Short mmCIF file of C-alpha atoms in Angstrom, two decimals:
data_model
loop_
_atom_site.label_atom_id
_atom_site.label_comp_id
_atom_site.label_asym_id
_atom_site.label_seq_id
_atom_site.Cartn_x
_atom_site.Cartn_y
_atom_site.Cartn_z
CA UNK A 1 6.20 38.62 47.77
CA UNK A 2 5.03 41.37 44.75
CA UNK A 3 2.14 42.23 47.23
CA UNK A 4 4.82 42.88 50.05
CA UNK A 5 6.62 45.31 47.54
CA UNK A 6 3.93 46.56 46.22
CA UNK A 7 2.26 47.65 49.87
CA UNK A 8 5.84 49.05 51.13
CA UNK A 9 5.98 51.03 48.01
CA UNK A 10 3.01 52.63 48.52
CA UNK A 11 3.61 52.58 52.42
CA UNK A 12 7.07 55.11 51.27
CA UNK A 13 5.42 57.01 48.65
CA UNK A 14 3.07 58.12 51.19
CA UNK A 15 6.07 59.96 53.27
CA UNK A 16 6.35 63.10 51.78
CA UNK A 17 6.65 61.95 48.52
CA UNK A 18 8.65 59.43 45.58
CA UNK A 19 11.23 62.06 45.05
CA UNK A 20 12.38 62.32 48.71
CA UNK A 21 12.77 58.79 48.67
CA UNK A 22 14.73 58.86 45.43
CA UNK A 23 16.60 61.21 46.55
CA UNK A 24 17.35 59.44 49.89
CA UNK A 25 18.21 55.75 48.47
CA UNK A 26 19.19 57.26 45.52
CA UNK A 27 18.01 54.62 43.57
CA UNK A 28 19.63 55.31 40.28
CA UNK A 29 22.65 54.35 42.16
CA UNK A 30 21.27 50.83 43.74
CA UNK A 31 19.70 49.82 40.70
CA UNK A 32 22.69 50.28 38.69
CA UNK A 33 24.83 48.61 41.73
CA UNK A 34 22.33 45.79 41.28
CA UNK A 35 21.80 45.24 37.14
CA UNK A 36 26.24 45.18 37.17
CA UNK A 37 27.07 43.06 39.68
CA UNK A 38 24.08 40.18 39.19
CA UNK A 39 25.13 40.34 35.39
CA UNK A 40 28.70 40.02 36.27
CA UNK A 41 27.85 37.13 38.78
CA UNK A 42 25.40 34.96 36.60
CA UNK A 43 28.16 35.73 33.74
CA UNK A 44 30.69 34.40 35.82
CA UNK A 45 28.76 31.29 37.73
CA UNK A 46 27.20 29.99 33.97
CA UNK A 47 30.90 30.39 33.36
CA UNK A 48 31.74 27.80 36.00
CA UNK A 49 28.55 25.70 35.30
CA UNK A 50 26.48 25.96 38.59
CA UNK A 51 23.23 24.81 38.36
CA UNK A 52 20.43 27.67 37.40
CA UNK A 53 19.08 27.84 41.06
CA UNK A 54 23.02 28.54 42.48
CA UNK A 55 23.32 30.80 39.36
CA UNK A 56 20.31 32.91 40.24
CA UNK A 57 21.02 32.69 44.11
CA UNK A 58 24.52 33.99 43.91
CA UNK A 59 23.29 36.97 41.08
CA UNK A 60 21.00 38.23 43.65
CA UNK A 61 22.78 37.91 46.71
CA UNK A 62 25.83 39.33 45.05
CA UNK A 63 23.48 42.77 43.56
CA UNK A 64 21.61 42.81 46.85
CA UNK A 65 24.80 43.61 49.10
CA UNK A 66 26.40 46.18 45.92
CA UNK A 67 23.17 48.02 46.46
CA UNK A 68 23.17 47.97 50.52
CA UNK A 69 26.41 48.96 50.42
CA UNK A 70 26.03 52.05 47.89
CA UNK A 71 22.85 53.11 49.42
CA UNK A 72 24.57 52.71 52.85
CA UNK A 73 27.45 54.66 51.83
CA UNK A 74 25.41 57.35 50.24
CA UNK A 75 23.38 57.98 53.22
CA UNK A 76 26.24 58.54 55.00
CA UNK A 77 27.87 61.06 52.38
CA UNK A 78 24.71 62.51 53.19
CA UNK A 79 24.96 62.69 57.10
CA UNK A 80 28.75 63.34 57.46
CA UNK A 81 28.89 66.69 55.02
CA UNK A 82 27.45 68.42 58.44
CA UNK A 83 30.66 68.27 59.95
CA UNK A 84 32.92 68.23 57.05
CA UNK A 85 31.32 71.60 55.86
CA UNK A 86 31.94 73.21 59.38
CA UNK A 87 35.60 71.89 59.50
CA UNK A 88 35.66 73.58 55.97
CA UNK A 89 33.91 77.21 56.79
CA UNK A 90 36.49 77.26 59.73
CA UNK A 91 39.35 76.92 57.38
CA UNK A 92 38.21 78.98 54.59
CA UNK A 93 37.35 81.92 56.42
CA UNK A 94 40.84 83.64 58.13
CA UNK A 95 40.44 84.95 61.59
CA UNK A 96 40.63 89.11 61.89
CA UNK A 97 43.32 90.27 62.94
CA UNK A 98 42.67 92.21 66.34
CA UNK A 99 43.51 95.92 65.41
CA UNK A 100 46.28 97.46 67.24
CA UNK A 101 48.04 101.11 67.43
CA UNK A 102 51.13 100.77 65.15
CA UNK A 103 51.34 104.47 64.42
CA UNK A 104 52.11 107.47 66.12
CA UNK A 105 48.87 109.72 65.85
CA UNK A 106 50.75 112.58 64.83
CA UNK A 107 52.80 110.91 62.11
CA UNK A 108 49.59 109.24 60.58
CA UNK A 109 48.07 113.12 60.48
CA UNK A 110 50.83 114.21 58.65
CA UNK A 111 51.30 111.49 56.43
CA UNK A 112 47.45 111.87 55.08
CA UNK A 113 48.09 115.75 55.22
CA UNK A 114 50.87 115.47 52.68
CA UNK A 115 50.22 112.23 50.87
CA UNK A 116 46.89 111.35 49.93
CA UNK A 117 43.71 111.28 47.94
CA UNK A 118 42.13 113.37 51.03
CA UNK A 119 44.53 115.92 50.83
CA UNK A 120 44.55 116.09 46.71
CA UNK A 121 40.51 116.13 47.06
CA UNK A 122 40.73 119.31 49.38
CA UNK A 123 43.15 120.99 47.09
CA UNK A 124 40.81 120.77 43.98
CA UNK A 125 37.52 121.33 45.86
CA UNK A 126 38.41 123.95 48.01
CA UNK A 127 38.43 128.32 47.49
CA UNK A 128 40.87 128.92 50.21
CA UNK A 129 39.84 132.75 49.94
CA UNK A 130 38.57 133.55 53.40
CA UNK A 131 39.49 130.60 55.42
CA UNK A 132 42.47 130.52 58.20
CA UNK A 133 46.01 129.22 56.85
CA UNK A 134 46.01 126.11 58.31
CA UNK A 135 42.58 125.33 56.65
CA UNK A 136 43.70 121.75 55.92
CA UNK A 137 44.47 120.75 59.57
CA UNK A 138 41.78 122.01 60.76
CA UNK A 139 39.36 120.29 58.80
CA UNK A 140 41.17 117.24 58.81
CA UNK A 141 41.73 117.19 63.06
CA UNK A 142 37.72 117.85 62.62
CA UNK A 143 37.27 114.72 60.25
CA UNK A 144 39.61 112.11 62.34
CA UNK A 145 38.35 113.35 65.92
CA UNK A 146 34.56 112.82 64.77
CA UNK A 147 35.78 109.38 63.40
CA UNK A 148 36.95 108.52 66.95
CA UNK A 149 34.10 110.18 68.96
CA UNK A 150 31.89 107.82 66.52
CA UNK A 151 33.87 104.27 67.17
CA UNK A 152 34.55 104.34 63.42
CA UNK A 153 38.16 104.92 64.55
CA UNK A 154 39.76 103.34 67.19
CA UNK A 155 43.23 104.98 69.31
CA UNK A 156 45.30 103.50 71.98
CA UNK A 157 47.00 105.73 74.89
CA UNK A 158 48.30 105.60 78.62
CA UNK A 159 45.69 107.57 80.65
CA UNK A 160 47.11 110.73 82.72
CA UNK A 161 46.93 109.99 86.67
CA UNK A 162 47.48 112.42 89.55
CA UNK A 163 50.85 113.46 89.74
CA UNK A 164 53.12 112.20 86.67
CA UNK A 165 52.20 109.18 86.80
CA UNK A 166 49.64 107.41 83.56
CA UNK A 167 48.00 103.97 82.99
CA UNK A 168 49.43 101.47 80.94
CA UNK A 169 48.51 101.82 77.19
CA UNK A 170 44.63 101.18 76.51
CA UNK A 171 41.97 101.51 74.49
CA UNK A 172 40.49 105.00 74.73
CA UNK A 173 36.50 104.75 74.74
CA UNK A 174 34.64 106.83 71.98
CA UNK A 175 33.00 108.70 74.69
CA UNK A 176 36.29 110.04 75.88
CA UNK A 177 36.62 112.41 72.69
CA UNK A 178 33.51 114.43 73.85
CA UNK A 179 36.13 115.95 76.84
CA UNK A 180 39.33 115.52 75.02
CA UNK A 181 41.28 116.62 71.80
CA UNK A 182 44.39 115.43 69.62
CA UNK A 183 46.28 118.38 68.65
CA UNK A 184 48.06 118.07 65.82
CA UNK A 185 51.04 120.18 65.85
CA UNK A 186 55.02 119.87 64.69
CA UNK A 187 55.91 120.08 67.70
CA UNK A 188 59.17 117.93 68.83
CA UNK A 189 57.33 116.15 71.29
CA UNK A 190 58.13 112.66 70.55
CA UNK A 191 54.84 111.00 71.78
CA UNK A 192 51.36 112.50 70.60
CA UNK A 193 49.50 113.75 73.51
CA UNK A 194 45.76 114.56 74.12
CA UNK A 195 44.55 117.52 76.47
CA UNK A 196 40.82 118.50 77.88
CA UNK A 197 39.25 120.73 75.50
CA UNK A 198 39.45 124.22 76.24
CA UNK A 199 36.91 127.27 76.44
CA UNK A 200 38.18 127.94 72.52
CA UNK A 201 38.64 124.97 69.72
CA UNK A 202 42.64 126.31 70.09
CA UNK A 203 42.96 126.21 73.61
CA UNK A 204 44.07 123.32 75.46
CA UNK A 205 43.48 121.65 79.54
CA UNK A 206 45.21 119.66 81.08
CA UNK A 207 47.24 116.10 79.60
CA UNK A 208 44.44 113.71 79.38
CA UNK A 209 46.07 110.82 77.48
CA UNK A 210 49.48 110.17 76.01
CA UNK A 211 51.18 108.19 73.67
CA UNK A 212 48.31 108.14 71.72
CA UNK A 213 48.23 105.61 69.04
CA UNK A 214 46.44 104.68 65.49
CA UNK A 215 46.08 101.62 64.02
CA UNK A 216 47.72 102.44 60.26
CA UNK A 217 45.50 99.55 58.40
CA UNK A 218 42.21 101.56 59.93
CA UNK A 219 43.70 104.91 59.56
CA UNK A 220 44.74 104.54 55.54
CA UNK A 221 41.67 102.65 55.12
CA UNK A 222 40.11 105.93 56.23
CA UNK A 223 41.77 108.10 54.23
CA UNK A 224 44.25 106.03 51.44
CA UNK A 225 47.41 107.35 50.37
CA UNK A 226 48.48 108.57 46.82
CA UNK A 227 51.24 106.24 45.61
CA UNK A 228 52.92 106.96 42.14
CA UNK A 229 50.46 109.64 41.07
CA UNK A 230 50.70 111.68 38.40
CA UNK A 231 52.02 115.13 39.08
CA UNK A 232 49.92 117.50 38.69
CA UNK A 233 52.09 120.26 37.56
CA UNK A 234 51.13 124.09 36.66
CA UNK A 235 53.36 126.64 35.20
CA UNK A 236 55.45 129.39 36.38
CA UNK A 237 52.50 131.86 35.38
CA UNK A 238 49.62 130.05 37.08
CA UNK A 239 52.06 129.89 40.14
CA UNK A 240 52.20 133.85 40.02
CA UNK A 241 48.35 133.96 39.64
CA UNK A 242 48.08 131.73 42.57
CA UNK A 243 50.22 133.81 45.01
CA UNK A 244 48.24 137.17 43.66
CA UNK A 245 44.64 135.49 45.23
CA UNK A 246 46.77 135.10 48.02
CA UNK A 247 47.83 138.69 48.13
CA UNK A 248 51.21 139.00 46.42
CA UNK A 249 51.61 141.95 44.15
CA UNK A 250 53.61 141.63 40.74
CA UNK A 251 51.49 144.14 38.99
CA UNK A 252 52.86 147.47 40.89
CA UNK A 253 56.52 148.72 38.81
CA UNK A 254 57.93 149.39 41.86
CA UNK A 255 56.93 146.02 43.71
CA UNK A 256 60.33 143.49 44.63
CA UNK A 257 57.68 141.09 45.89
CA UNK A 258 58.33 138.81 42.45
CA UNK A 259 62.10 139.10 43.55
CA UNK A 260 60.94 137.60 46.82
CA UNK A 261 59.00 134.84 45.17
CA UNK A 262 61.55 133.82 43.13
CA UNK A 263 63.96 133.80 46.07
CA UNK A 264 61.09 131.55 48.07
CA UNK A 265 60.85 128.92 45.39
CA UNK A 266 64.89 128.85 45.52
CA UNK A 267 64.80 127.78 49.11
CA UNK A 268 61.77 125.78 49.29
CA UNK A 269 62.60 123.38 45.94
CA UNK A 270 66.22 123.39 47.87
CA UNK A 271 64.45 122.46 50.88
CA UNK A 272 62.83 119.88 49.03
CA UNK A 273 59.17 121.33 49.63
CA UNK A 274 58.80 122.64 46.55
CA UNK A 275 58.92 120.47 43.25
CA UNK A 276 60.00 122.27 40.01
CA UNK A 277 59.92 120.66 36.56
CA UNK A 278 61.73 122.32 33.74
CA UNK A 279 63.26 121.71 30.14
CA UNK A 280 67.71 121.01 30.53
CA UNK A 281 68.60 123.77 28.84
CA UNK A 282 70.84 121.58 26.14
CA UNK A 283 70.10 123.46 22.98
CA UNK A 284 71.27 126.64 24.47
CA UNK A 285 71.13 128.36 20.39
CA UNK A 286 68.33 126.27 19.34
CA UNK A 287 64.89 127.97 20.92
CA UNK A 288 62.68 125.44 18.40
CA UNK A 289 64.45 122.26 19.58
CA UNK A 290 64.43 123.84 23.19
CA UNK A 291 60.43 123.65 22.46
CA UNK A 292 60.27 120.37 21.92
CA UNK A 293 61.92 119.17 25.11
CA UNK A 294 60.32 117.22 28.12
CA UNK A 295 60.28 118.50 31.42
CA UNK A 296 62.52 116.96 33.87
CA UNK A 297 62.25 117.34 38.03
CA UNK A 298 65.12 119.60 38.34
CA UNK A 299 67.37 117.79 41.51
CA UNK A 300 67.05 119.67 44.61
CA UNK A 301 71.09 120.11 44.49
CA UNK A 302 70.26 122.33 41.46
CA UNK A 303 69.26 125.14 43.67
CA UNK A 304 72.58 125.95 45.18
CA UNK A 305 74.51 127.02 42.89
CA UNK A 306 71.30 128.39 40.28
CA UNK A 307 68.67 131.01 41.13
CA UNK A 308 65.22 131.28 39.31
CA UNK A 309 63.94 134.12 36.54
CA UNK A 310 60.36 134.36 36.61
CA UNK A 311 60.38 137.79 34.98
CA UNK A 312 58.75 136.37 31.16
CA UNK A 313 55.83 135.27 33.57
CA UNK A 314 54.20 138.87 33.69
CA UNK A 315 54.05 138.58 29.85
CA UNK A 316 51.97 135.04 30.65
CA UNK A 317 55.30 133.25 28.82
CA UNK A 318 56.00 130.34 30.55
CA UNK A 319 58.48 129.04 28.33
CA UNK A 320 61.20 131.79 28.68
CA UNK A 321 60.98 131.52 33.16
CA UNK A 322 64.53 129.80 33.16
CA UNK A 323 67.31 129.00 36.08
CA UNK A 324 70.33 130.61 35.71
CA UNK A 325 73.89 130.61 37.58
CA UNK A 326 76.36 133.98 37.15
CA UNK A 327 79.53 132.29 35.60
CA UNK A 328 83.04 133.80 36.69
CA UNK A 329 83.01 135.70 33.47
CA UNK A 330 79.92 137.71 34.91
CA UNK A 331 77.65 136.05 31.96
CA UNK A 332 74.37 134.16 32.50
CA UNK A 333 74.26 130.44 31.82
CA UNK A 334 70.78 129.11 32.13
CA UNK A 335 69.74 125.81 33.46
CA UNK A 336 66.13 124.83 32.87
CA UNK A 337 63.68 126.90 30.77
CA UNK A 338 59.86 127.05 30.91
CA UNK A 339 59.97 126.35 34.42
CA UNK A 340 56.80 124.44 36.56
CA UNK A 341 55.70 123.07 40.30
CA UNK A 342 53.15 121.00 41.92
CA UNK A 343 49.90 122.23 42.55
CA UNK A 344 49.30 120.56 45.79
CA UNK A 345 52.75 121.64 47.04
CA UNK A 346 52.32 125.07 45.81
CA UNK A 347 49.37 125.72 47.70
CA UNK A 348 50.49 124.80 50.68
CA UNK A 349 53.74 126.30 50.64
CA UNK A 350 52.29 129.74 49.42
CA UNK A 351 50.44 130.11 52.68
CA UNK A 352 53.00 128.56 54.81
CA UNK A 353 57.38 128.74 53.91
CA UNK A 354 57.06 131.71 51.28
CA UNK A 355 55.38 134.10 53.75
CA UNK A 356 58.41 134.39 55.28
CA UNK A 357 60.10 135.93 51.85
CA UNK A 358 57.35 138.13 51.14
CA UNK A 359 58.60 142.12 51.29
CA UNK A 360 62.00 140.93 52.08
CA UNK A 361 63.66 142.79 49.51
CA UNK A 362 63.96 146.05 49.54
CA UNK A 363 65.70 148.73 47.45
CA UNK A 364 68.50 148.85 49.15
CA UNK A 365 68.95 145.02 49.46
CA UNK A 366 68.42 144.15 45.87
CA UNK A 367 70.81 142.74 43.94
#
């Protein structure tokens, strides 16, 4: 019998080698199945006084199915992980969602025009000295529309047929951008349409596609919003400086124009396109207090009834800009000193709403 072991032993160790076996039969396992439960049964049988043959003949037969049993059970732990780890992958990992158009094209333009890290980027990184007003749209319509010719952003639209009629909404193929452009206007349309590129980059063909769609997860993946940033304010002075590289002139005695910007940042902070910070004016007879304020936003509503001073500003003193409202006894009550505005919004609305104001005022219209 110990030559039998001994040759199928050797006959195992020769396949691959001892520690596959091990590993297979895992024989800690078996042997410790089969020391526990032939000391348990030999315990247990002397116990009951068998006779030494029946003692040692139960022990063993006892151990001997323990240690089938584990080993059997262990090699099929070891077989049945196969499937159990596929069932598991498949749960763990979520099916994609399929992407879908969820946003007007338009409206997701404007939104990352207005409101995000792209925009705030372009602000800080870019001398708009020499480059057309709408700068930002440009390069931006640039941006998304080589995003779509490249697959890296994908649009849904009804394709333009013959007549009036279109397709039902689609995918638009990447390939498709090559012939055809977004343009991204505020116009009241209220679906986003595509035309055939022009002989210009401003001129437009024919509707292609309309309808035209983004998917929002893709599109502010692409270019991620701001959300409760810190303003980033600048005072009343570097306002003035701003509008001068823009062409303004404050320095001339005889210019309104500073009458005109003042009247601008009225309408546009009423208008709500325009934020202005200043200090509440509640230590009217206290200018060292008045100092040590914080500046508030000053409420759009503000701008009704108050106009804006920005005359201190020439001097480079911020803190004496002020709002002010003529009182029925013809005196001056001032609102907010030491007056500021976005940077972001600034520049945009420099080139844009407060055009409009500039050499309104005249001599004979002043007040």
């Amino acid at each position: 019998m110990a030559r039998v072991f001994g040759w199928l032993w050797k006959r195992w160790s020769d396949y691959q080698s001892v520690v596959a076996i091990l590993d297979v039969l895992d024989l800690k396992t078996a042997v410790g199945g089969f020391l526990s439960f032939f000391g348990m049964t030999f315990f247990g049988a002397t116990n009951m006084q068998w006779s030494p043959p029946a003692v040692l003949l139960a022990g063993l037969t006892a151990a001997a199915v323990v240690s089938v049993t584990l080993v059997a059970f262990r090699i099929w732990l070891r077989m049945e992980p196969k499937k159990h780890t596929a069932k598991q992958n498949e749960a763990s990992v979520a099916p994609t969602a399929p992407l879908d158009g969820d946003i007007d094209a338009r409206a997701a333009f404007f939104r990352i025009l207005e409101s995000s890290q792209w925009r705030a980027d372009q602000d800080v990184a870019t001398d708009p000295k020499g480059l057309v007003y709408d700068w930002r749209e440009v390069r931006l319509s640039t941006e998304i529309h080589n995003y779509l010719r490249n697959g890296q952003l994908a649009a849904w639209g009804e394709e333009c047929l013959p007549g009036t009629a279109s397709t039902p909404r689609k995918p638009i193929p990447p390939e498709t951008w090559d012939r055809v452009a977004i343009h991204f206007d505020r116009s009241s349309a209220p679906r986003t349409a595509a035309h055939f590129r022009g002989r210009t980059s401003r001129a437009q063909g024919p509707m292609a596609w309309v309808g035209i769609q983004f998917s929002s997860a893709q599109m502010f993946d692409l270019y991620p919003l701001r959300r409760n940033q810190i303003p980033n304010r600048i005072s009343s002075v570097e306002l003035m400086k701003m509008a001068i590289r823009l062409g303004w002139n404050f320095s001339d005695q005889h210019s309104l124009e500073l009458i005109d910007l003042q009247d601008a940042i009225r309408q546009g902070a009423l208008d709500a396109q325009l934020t202005v910070w200043g200090k509440l004016n509640r230590w009217p007879n206290a200018p060292q207090l008045m100092q040590k304020e914080v500046l508030e936003k000053i409420p759009a509503e503000h701008f009704k009834d108050y106009r804006i001073n920005l005359f201190a500003a020439l001097e480079n003193d911020n803190f004496h800009t002020y709002t002010w409202h003529i009182l029925p006894s013809s005196s001056a009550e001032k609102g907010y000193l030491d007056l500021h505005v976005d940077r972001s919004e600034a520049a945009n609305w420099l080139r844009l709403d407060a055009l409009a104001f500039r050499g309104r005022t005249t001599t004979q219209t002043r007040v």
